[in-house]
PDB file of C-alpha atoms in Angstrom:
ATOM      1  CA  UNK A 143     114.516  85.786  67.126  1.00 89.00           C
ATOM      2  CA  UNK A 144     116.027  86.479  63.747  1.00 95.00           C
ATOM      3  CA  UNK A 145     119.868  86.559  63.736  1.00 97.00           C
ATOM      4  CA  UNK A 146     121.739  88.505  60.731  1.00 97.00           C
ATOM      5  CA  UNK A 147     125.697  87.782  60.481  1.00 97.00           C
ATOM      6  CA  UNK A 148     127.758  89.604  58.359  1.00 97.00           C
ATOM      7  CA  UNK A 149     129.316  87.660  55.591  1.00 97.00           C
ATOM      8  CA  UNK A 150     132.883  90.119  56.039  1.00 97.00           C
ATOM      9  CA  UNK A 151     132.448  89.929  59.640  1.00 97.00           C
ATOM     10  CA  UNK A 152     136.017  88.865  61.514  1.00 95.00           C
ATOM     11  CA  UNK A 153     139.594  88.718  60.615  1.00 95.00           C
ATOM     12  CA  UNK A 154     140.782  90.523  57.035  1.00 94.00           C
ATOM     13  CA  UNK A 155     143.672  89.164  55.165  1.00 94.00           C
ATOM     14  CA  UNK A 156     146.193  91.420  56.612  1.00 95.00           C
ATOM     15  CA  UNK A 157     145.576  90.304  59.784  1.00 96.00           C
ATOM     16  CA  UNK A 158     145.046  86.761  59.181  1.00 96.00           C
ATOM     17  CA  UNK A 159     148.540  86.795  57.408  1.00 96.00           C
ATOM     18  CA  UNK A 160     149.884  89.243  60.439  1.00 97.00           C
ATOM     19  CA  UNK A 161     148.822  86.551  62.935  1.00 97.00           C
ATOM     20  CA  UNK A 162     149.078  82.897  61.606  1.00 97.00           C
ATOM     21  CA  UNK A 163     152.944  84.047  60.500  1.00 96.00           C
ATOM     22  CA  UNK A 164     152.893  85.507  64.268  1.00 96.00           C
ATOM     23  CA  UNK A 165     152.327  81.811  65.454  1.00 96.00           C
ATOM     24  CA  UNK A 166     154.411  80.128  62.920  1.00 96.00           C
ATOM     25  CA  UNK A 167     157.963  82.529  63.889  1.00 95.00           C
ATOM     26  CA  UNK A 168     157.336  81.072  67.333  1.00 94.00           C
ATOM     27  CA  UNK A 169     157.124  77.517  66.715  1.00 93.00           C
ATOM     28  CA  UNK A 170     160.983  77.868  64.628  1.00 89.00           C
ATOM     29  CA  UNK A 171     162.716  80.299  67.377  1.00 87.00           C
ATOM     30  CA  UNK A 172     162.915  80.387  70.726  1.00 85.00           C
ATOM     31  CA  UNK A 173     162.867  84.336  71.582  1.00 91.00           C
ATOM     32  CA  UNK A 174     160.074  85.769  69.550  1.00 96.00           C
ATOM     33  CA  UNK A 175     159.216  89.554  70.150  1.00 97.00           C
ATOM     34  CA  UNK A 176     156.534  91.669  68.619  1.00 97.00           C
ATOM     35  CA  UNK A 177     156.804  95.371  67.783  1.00 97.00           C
ATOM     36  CA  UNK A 178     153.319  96.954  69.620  1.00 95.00           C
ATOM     37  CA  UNK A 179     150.465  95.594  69.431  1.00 94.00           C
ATOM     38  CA  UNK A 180     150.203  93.098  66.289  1.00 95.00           C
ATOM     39  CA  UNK A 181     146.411  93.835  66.015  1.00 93.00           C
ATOM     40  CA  UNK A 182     144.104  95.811  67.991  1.00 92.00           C
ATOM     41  CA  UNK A 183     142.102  92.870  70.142  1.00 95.00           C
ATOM     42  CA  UNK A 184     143.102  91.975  73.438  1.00 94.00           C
ATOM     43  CA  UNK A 185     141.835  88.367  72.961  1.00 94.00           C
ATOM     44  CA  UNK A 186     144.347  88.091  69.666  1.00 96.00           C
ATOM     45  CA  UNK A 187     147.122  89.381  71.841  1.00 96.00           C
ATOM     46  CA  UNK A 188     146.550  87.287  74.857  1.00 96.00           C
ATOM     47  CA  UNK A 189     146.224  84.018  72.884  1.00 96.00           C
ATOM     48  CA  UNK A 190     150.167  85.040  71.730  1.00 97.00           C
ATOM     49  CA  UNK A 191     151.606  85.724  74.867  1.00 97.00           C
ATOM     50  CA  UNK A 192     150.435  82.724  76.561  1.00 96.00           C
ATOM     51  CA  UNK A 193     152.312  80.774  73.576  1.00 95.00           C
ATOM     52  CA  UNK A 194     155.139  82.850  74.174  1.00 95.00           C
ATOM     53  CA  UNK A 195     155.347  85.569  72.014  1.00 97.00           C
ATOM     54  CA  UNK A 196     156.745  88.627  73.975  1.00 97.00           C
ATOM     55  CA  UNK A 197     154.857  91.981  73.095  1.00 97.00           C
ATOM     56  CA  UNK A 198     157.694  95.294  73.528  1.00 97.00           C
ATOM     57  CA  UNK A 199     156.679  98.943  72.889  1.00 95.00           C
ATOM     58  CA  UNK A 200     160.295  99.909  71.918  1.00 96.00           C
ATOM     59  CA  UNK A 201     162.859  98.239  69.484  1.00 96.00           C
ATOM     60  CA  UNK A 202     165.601  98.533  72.061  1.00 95.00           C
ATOM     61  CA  UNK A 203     163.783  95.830  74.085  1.00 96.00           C
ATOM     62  CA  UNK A 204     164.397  93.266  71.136  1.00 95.00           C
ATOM     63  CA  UNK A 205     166.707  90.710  72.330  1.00 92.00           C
ATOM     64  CA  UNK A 206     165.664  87.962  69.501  1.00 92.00           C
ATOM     65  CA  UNK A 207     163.360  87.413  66.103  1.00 95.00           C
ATOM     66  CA  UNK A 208     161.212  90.518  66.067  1.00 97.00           C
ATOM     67  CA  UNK A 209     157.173  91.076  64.411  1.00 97.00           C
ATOM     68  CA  UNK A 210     156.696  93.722  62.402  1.00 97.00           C
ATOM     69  CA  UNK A 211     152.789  94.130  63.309  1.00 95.00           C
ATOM     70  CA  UNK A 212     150.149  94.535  60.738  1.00 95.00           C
ATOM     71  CA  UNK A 213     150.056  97.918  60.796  1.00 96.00           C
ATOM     72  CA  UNK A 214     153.563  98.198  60.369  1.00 97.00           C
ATOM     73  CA  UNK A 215     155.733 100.682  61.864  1.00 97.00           C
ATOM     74  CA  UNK A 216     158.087 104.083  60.744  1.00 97.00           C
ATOM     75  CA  UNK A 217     161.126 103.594  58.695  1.00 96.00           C
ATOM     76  CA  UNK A 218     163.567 104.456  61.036  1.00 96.00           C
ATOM     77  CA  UNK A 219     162.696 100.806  63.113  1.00 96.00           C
ATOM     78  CA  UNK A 220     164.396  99.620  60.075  1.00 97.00           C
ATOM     79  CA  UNK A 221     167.350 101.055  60.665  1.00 95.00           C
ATOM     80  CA  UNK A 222     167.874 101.007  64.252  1.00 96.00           C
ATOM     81  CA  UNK A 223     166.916  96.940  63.698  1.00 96.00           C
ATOM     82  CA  UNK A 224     169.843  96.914  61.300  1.00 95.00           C
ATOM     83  CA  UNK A 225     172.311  98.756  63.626  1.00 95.00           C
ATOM     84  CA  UNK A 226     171.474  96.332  66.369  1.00 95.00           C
ATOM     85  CA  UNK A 227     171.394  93.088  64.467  1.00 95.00           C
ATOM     86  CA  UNK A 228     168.038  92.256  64.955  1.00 95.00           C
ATOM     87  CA  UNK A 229     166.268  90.099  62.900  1.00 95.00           C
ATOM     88  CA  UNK A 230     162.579  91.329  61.838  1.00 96.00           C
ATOM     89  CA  UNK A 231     160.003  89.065  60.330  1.00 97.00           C
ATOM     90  CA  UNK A 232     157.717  91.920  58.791  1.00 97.00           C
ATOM     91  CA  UNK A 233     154.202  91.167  58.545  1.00 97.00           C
ATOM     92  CA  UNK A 234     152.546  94.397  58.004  1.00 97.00           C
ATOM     93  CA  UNK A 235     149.607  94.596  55.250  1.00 96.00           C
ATOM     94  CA  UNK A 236     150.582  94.523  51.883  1.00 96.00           C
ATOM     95  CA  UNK A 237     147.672  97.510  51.837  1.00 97.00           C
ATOM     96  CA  UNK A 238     149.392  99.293  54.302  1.00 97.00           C
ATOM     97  CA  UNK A 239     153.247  99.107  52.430  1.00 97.00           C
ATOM     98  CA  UNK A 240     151.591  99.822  49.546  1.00 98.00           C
ATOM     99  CA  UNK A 241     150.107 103.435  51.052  1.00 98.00           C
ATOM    100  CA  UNK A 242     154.140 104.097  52.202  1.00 98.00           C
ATOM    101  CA  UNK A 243     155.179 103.362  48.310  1.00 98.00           C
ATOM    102  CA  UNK A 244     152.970 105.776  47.391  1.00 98.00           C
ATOM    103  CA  UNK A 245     153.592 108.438  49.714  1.00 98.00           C
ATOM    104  CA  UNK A 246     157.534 108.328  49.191  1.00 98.00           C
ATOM    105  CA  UNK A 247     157.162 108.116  45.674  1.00 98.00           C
ATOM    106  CA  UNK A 248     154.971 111.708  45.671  1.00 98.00           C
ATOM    107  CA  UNK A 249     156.700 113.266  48.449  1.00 98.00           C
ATOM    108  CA  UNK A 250     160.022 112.773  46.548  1.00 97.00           C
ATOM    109  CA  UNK A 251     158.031 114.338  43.351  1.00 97.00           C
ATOM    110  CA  UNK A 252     157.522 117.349  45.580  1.00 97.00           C
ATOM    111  CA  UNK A 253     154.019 117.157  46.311  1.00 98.00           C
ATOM    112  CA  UNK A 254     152.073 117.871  50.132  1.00 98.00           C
ATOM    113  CA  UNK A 255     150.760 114.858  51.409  1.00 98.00           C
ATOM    114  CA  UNK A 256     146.675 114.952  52.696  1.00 98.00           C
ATOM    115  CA  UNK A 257     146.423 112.152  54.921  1.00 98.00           C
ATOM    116  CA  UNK A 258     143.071 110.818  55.890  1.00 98.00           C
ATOM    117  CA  UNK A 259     142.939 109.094  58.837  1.00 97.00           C
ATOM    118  CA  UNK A 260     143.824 109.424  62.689  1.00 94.00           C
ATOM    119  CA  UNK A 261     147.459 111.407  63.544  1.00 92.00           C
ATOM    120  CA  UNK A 262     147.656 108.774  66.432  1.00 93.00           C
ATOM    121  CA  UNK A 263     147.004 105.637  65.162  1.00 95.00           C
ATOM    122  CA  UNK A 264     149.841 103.441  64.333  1.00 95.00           C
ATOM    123  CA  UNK A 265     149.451 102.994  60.681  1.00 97.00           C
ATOM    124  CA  UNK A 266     149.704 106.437  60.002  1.00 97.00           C
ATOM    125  CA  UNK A 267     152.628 106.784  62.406  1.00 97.00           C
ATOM    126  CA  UNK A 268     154.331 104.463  60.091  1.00 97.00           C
ATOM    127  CA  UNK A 269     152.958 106.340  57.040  1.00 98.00           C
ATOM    128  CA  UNK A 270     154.259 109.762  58.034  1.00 98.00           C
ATOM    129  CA  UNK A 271     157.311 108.748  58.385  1.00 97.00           C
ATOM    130  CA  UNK A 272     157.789 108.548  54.554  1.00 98.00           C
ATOM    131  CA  UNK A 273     155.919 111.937  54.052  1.00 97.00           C
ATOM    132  CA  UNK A 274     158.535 114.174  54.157  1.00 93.00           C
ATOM    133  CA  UNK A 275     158.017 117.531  56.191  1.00 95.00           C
ATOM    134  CA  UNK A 276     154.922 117.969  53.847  1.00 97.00           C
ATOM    135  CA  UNK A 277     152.256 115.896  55.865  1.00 98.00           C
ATOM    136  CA  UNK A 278     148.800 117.104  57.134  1.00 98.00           C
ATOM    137  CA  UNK A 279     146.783 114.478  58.820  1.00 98.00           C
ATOM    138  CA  UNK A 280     143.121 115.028  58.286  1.00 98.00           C
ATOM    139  CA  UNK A 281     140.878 113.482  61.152  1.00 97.00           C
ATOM    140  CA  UNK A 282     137.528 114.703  60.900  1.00 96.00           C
ATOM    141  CA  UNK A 283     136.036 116.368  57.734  1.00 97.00           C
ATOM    142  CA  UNK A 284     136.590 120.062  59.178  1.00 97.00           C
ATOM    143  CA  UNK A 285     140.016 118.873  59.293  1.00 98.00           C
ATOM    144  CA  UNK A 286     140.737 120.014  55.708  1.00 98.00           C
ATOM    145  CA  UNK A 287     140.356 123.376  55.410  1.00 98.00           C
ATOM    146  CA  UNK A 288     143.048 124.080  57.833  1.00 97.00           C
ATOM    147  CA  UNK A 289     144.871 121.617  55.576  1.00 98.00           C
ATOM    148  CA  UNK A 290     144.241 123.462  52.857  1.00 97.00           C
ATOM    149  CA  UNK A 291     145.325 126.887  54.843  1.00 97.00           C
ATOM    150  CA  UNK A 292     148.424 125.124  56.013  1.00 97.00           C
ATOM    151  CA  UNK A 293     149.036 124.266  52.123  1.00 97.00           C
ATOM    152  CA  UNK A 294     148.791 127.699  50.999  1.00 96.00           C
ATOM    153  CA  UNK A 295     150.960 129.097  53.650  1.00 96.00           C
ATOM    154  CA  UNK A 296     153.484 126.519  52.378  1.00 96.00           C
ATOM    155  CA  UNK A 297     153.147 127.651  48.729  1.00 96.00           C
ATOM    156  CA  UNK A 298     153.237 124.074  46.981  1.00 97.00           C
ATOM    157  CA  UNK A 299     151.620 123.427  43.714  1.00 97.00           C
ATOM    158  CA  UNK A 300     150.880 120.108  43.637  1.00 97.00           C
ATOM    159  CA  UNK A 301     148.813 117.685  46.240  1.00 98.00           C
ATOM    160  CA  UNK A 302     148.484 114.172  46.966  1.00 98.00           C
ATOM    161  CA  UNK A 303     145.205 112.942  48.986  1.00 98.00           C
ATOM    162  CA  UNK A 304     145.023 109.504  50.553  1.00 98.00           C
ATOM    163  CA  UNK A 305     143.591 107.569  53.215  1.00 98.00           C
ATOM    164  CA  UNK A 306     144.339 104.903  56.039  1.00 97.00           C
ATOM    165  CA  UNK A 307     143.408 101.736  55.087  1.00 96.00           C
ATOM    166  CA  UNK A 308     140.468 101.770  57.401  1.00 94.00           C
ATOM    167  CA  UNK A 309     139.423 104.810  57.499  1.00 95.00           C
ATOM    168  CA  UNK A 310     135.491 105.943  56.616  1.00 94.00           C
ATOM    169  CA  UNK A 311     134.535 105.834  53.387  1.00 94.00           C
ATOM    170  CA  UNK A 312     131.797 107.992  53.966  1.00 94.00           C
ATOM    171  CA  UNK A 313     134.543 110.972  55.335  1.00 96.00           C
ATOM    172  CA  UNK A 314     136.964 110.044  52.670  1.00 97.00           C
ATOM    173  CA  UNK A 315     134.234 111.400  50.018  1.00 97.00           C
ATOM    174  CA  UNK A 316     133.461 114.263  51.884  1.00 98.00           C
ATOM    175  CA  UNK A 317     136.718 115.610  52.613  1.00 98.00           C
ATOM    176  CA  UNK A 318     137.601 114.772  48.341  1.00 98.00           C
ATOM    177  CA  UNK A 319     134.301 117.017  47.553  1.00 98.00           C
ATOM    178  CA  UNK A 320     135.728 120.013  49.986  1.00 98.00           C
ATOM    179  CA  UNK A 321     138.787 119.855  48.512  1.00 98.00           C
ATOM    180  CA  UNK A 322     137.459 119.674  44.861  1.00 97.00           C
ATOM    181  CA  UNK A 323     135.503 122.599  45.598  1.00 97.00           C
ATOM    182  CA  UNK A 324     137.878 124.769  47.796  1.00 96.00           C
ATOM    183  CA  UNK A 325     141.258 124.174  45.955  1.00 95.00           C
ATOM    184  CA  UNK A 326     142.396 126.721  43.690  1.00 93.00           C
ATOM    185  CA  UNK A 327     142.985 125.721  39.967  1.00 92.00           C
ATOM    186  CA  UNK A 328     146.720 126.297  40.045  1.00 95.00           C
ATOM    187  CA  UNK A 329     147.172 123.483  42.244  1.00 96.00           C
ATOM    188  CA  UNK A 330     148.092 119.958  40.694  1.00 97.00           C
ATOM    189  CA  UNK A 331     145.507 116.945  42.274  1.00 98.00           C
ATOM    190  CA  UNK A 332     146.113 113.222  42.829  1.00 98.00           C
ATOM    191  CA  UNK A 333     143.294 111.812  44.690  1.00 98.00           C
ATOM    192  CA  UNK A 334     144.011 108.196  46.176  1.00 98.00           C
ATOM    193  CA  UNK A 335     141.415 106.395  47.462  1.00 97.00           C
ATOM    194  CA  UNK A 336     143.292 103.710  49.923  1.00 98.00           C
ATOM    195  CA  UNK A 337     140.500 102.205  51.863  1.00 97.00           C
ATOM    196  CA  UNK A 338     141.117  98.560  51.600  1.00 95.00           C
ATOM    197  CA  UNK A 339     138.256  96.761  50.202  1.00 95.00           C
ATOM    198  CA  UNK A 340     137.985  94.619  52.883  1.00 94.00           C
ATOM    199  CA  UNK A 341     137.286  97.604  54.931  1.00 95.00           C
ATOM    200  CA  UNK A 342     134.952  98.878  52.148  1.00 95.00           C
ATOM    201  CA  UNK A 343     132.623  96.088  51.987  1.00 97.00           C
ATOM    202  CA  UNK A 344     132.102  95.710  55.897  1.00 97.00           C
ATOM    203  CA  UNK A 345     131.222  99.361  56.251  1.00 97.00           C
ATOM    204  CA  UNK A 346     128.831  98.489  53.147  1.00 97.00           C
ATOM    205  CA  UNK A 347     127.276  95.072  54.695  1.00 98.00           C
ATOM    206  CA  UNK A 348     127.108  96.762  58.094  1.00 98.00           C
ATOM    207  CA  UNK A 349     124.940  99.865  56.979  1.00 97.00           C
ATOM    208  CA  UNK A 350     122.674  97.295  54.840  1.00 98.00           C
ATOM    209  CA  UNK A 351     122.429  95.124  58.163  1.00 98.00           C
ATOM    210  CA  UNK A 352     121.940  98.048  60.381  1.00 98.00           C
ATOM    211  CA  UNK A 353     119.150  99.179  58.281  1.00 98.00           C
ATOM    212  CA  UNK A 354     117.269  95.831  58.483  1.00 97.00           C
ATOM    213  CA  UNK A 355     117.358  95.001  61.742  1.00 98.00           C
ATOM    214  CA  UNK A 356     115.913  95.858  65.656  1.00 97.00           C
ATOM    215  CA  UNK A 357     119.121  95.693  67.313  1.00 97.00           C
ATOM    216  CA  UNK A 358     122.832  95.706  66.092  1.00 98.00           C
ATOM    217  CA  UNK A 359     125.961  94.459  67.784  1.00 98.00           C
ATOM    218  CA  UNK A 360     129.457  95.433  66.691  1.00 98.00           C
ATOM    219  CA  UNK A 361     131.985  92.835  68.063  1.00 98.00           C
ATOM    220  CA  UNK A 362     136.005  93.809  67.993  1.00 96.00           C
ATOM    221  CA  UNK A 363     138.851  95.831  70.051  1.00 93.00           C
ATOM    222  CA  UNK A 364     137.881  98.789  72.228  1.00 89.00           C
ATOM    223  CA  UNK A 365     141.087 100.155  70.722  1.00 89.00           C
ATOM    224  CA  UNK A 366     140.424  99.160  67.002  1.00 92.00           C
ATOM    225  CA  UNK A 367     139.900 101.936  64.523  1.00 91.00           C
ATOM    226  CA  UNK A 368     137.788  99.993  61.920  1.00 94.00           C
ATOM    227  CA  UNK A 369     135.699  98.457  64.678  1.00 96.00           C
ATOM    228  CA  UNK A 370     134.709 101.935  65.673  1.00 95.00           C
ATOM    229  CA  UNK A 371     133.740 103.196  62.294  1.00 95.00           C
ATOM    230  CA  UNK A 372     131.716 100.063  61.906  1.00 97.00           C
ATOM    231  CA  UNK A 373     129.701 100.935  65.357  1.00 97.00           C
ATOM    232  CA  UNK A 374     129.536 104.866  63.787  1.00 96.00           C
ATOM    233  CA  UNK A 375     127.680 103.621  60.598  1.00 96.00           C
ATOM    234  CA  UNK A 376     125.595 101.085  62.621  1.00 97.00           C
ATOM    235  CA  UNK A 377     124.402 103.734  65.018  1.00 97.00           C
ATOM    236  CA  UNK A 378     123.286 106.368  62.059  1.00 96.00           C
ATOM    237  CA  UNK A 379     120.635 103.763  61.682  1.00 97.00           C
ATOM    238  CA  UNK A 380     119.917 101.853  64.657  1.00 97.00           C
ATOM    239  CA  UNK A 381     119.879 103.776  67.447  1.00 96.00           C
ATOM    240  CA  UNK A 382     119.952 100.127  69.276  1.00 96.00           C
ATOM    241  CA  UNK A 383     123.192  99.394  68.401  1.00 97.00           C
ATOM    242  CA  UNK A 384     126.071  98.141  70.614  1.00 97.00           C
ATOM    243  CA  UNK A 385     129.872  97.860  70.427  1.00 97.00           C
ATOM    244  CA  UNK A 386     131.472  94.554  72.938  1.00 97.00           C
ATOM    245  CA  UNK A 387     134.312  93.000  72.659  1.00 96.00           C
ATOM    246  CA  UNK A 388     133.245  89.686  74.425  1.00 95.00           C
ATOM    247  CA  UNK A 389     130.381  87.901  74.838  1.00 96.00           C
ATOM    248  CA  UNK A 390     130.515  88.733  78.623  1.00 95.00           C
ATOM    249  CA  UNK A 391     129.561  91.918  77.582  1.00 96.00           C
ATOM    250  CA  UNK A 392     126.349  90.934  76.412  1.00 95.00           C
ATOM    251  CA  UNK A 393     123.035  92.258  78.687  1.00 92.00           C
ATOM    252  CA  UNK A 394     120.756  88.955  77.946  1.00 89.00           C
ATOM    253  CA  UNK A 395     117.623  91.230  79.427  1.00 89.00           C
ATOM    254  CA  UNK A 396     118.127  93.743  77.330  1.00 89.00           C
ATOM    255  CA  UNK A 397     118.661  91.749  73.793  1.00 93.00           C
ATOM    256  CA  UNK A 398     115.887  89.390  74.463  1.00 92.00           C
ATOM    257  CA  UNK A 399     113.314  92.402  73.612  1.00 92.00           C
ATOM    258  CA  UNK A 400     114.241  92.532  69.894  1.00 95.00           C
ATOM    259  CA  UNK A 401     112.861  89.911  67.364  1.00 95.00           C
ATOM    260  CA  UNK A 402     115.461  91.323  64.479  1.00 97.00           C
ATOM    261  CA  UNK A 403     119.616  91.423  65.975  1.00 97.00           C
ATOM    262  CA  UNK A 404     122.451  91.824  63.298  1.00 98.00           C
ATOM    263  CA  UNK A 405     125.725  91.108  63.848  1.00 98.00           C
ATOM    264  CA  UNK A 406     129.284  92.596  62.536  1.00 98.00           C
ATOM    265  CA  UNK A 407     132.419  92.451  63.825  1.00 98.00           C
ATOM    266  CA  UNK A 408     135.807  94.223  62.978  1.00 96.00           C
ATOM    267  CA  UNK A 409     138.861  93.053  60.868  1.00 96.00           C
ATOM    268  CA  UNK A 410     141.020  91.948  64.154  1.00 95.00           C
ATOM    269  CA  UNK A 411     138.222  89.863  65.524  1.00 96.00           C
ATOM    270  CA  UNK A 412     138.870  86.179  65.758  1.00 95.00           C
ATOM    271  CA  UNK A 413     135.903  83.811  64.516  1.00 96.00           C
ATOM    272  CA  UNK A 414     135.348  82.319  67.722  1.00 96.00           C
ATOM    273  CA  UNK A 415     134.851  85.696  69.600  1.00 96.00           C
ATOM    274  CA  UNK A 416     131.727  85.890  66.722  1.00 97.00           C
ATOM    275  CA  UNK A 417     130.587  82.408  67.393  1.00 97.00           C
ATOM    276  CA  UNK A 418     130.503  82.707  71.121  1.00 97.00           C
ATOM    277  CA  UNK A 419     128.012  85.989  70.700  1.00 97.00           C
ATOM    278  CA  UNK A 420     125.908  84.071  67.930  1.00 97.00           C
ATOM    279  CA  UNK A 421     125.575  80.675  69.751  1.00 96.00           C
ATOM    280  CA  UNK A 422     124.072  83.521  72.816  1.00 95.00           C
ATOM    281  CA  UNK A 423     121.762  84.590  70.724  1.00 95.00           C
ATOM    282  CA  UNK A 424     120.966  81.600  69.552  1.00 93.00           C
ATOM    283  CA  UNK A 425     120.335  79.963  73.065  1.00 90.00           C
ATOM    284  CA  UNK A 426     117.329  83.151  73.538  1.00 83.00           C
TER     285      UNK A 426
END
């Protein structure tokens, strides 16, 4: 059996900086808190509770040093944090503040904000929140003409378009090329492509991979965006492709029929989590 492991497979730099300052706050203070979920992985989470690290869904539960996750979170924790005296340690992706810059900065300038990405998902929850009233979250490529209605309706001259951090890249160009094509020429354009590159190379190495190889597996969060998208490409061209996020998950019966298996796992997947499935393979 041939085994093919992607080279971007595992933790990003966001969430490498998200979690090792996660462990470090909780060695230097007693009551350490984090802010939702600091990544999406259940193994990542469950390695910092049982060193101590409290996990709270609402600011008012805060009773000591408190995470800013890696996704970071709306402006107005900010505020409330400051009302109640509450010390926050932020550790949400430079990428990700960088996408809230940007969005102020336009929405200030008067423009309507085109959002690519998920309306639920917390980035863009934190995102939003520096839109202005002038937000419309695209999710899915037939998202944008009813952007584009909703835009007209609104009679603004002037757009911005830009993207989760982990969003497709595949969508992203799609939903640019509808817009280029449907948007009357009266109206002002900023496109922003703000796909991280981490995120861009994975969904690169893991359509090469998928393309090579018998069998795919896709290892990260059941609740991670990125990991999803990554399973998405993998299937397009392997219909034997899989999405786990343990090696427990693994049917040995099943696997042991292909000669060829890639490998890829998301950005909030720890390195051992990928070892554990390769050493598997490795014992077939």
């Amino acid at each position: 059996m041939e085994i093919l492991v992607g080279k971007t497979a595992g933790f990003c730099y966001g969430v490498k900086k998200a979690v090792d300052g996660a462990k470090n706050e909780n060695k230097n203070s007693k009551n350490v808190y984090c802010l939702g979920e600091i990544v999406h992985n259940k193994q990542v989470i469950n390695d910092l509770e049982e060193q101590g690290i409290k996990f709270i869904e609402n600011i008012e539960d805060a009773k000591g040093t408190t995470i800013i996750r890696a996704h970071g979170v709306p402006k107005e924790i900010y505020e409330e944090a400051k009302k109640r005296n509450i010390e926050l340690k932020d550790y949400t992706c430079p990428n990700v503040l960088r996408i809230h810059k940007i969005v102020e900065d336009y929405s200030q300038k008067g423009y309507f904000v085109f959002l690519c990405g998920s309306s639920k998902h917390p980035e863009n929850l934190g995102t939003i929140s520096y839109c202005g009233e002038n937000v419309y979250v695209i999710e899915k490529e037939n998202d944008t003409f009813k952007a584009l209605e909703k835009l007209e309706k609104t009679g603004i001259k002037k757009i911005l378009v830009i993207s989760q951090t982990t969003y497709s890249l595949e969508k992203f160009y799609i939903i640019e090329e509808i817009i280029r094509n449907e948007l009357p020429r009266n109206i002002e354009l900023e496109i922003k492509n703000t796909i991280c590159k981490a995120t861009e190379l994975r969904q690169k190495e893991t359509e090469e991979i998928s393309k090579k190889v018998d069998m795919m597996i896709i290892i990260g969060g059941a609740n991670s965006s990125n990991t999803k998208k990554l399973y998405e490409i993998s299937k397009q061209n392997c219909k034997n492709s899989i999405c786990i996020e343990t090696v427990d998950e693994l049917q040995i019966e099943e696997i042991s029929k292909y000669d060829k298996i890639g490998v890829m796992a998301g950005a909030s997947t720890p390195q051992k989590e990928i070892e554990k499935v390769v050493e598997k393979l490795e014992e077939l």
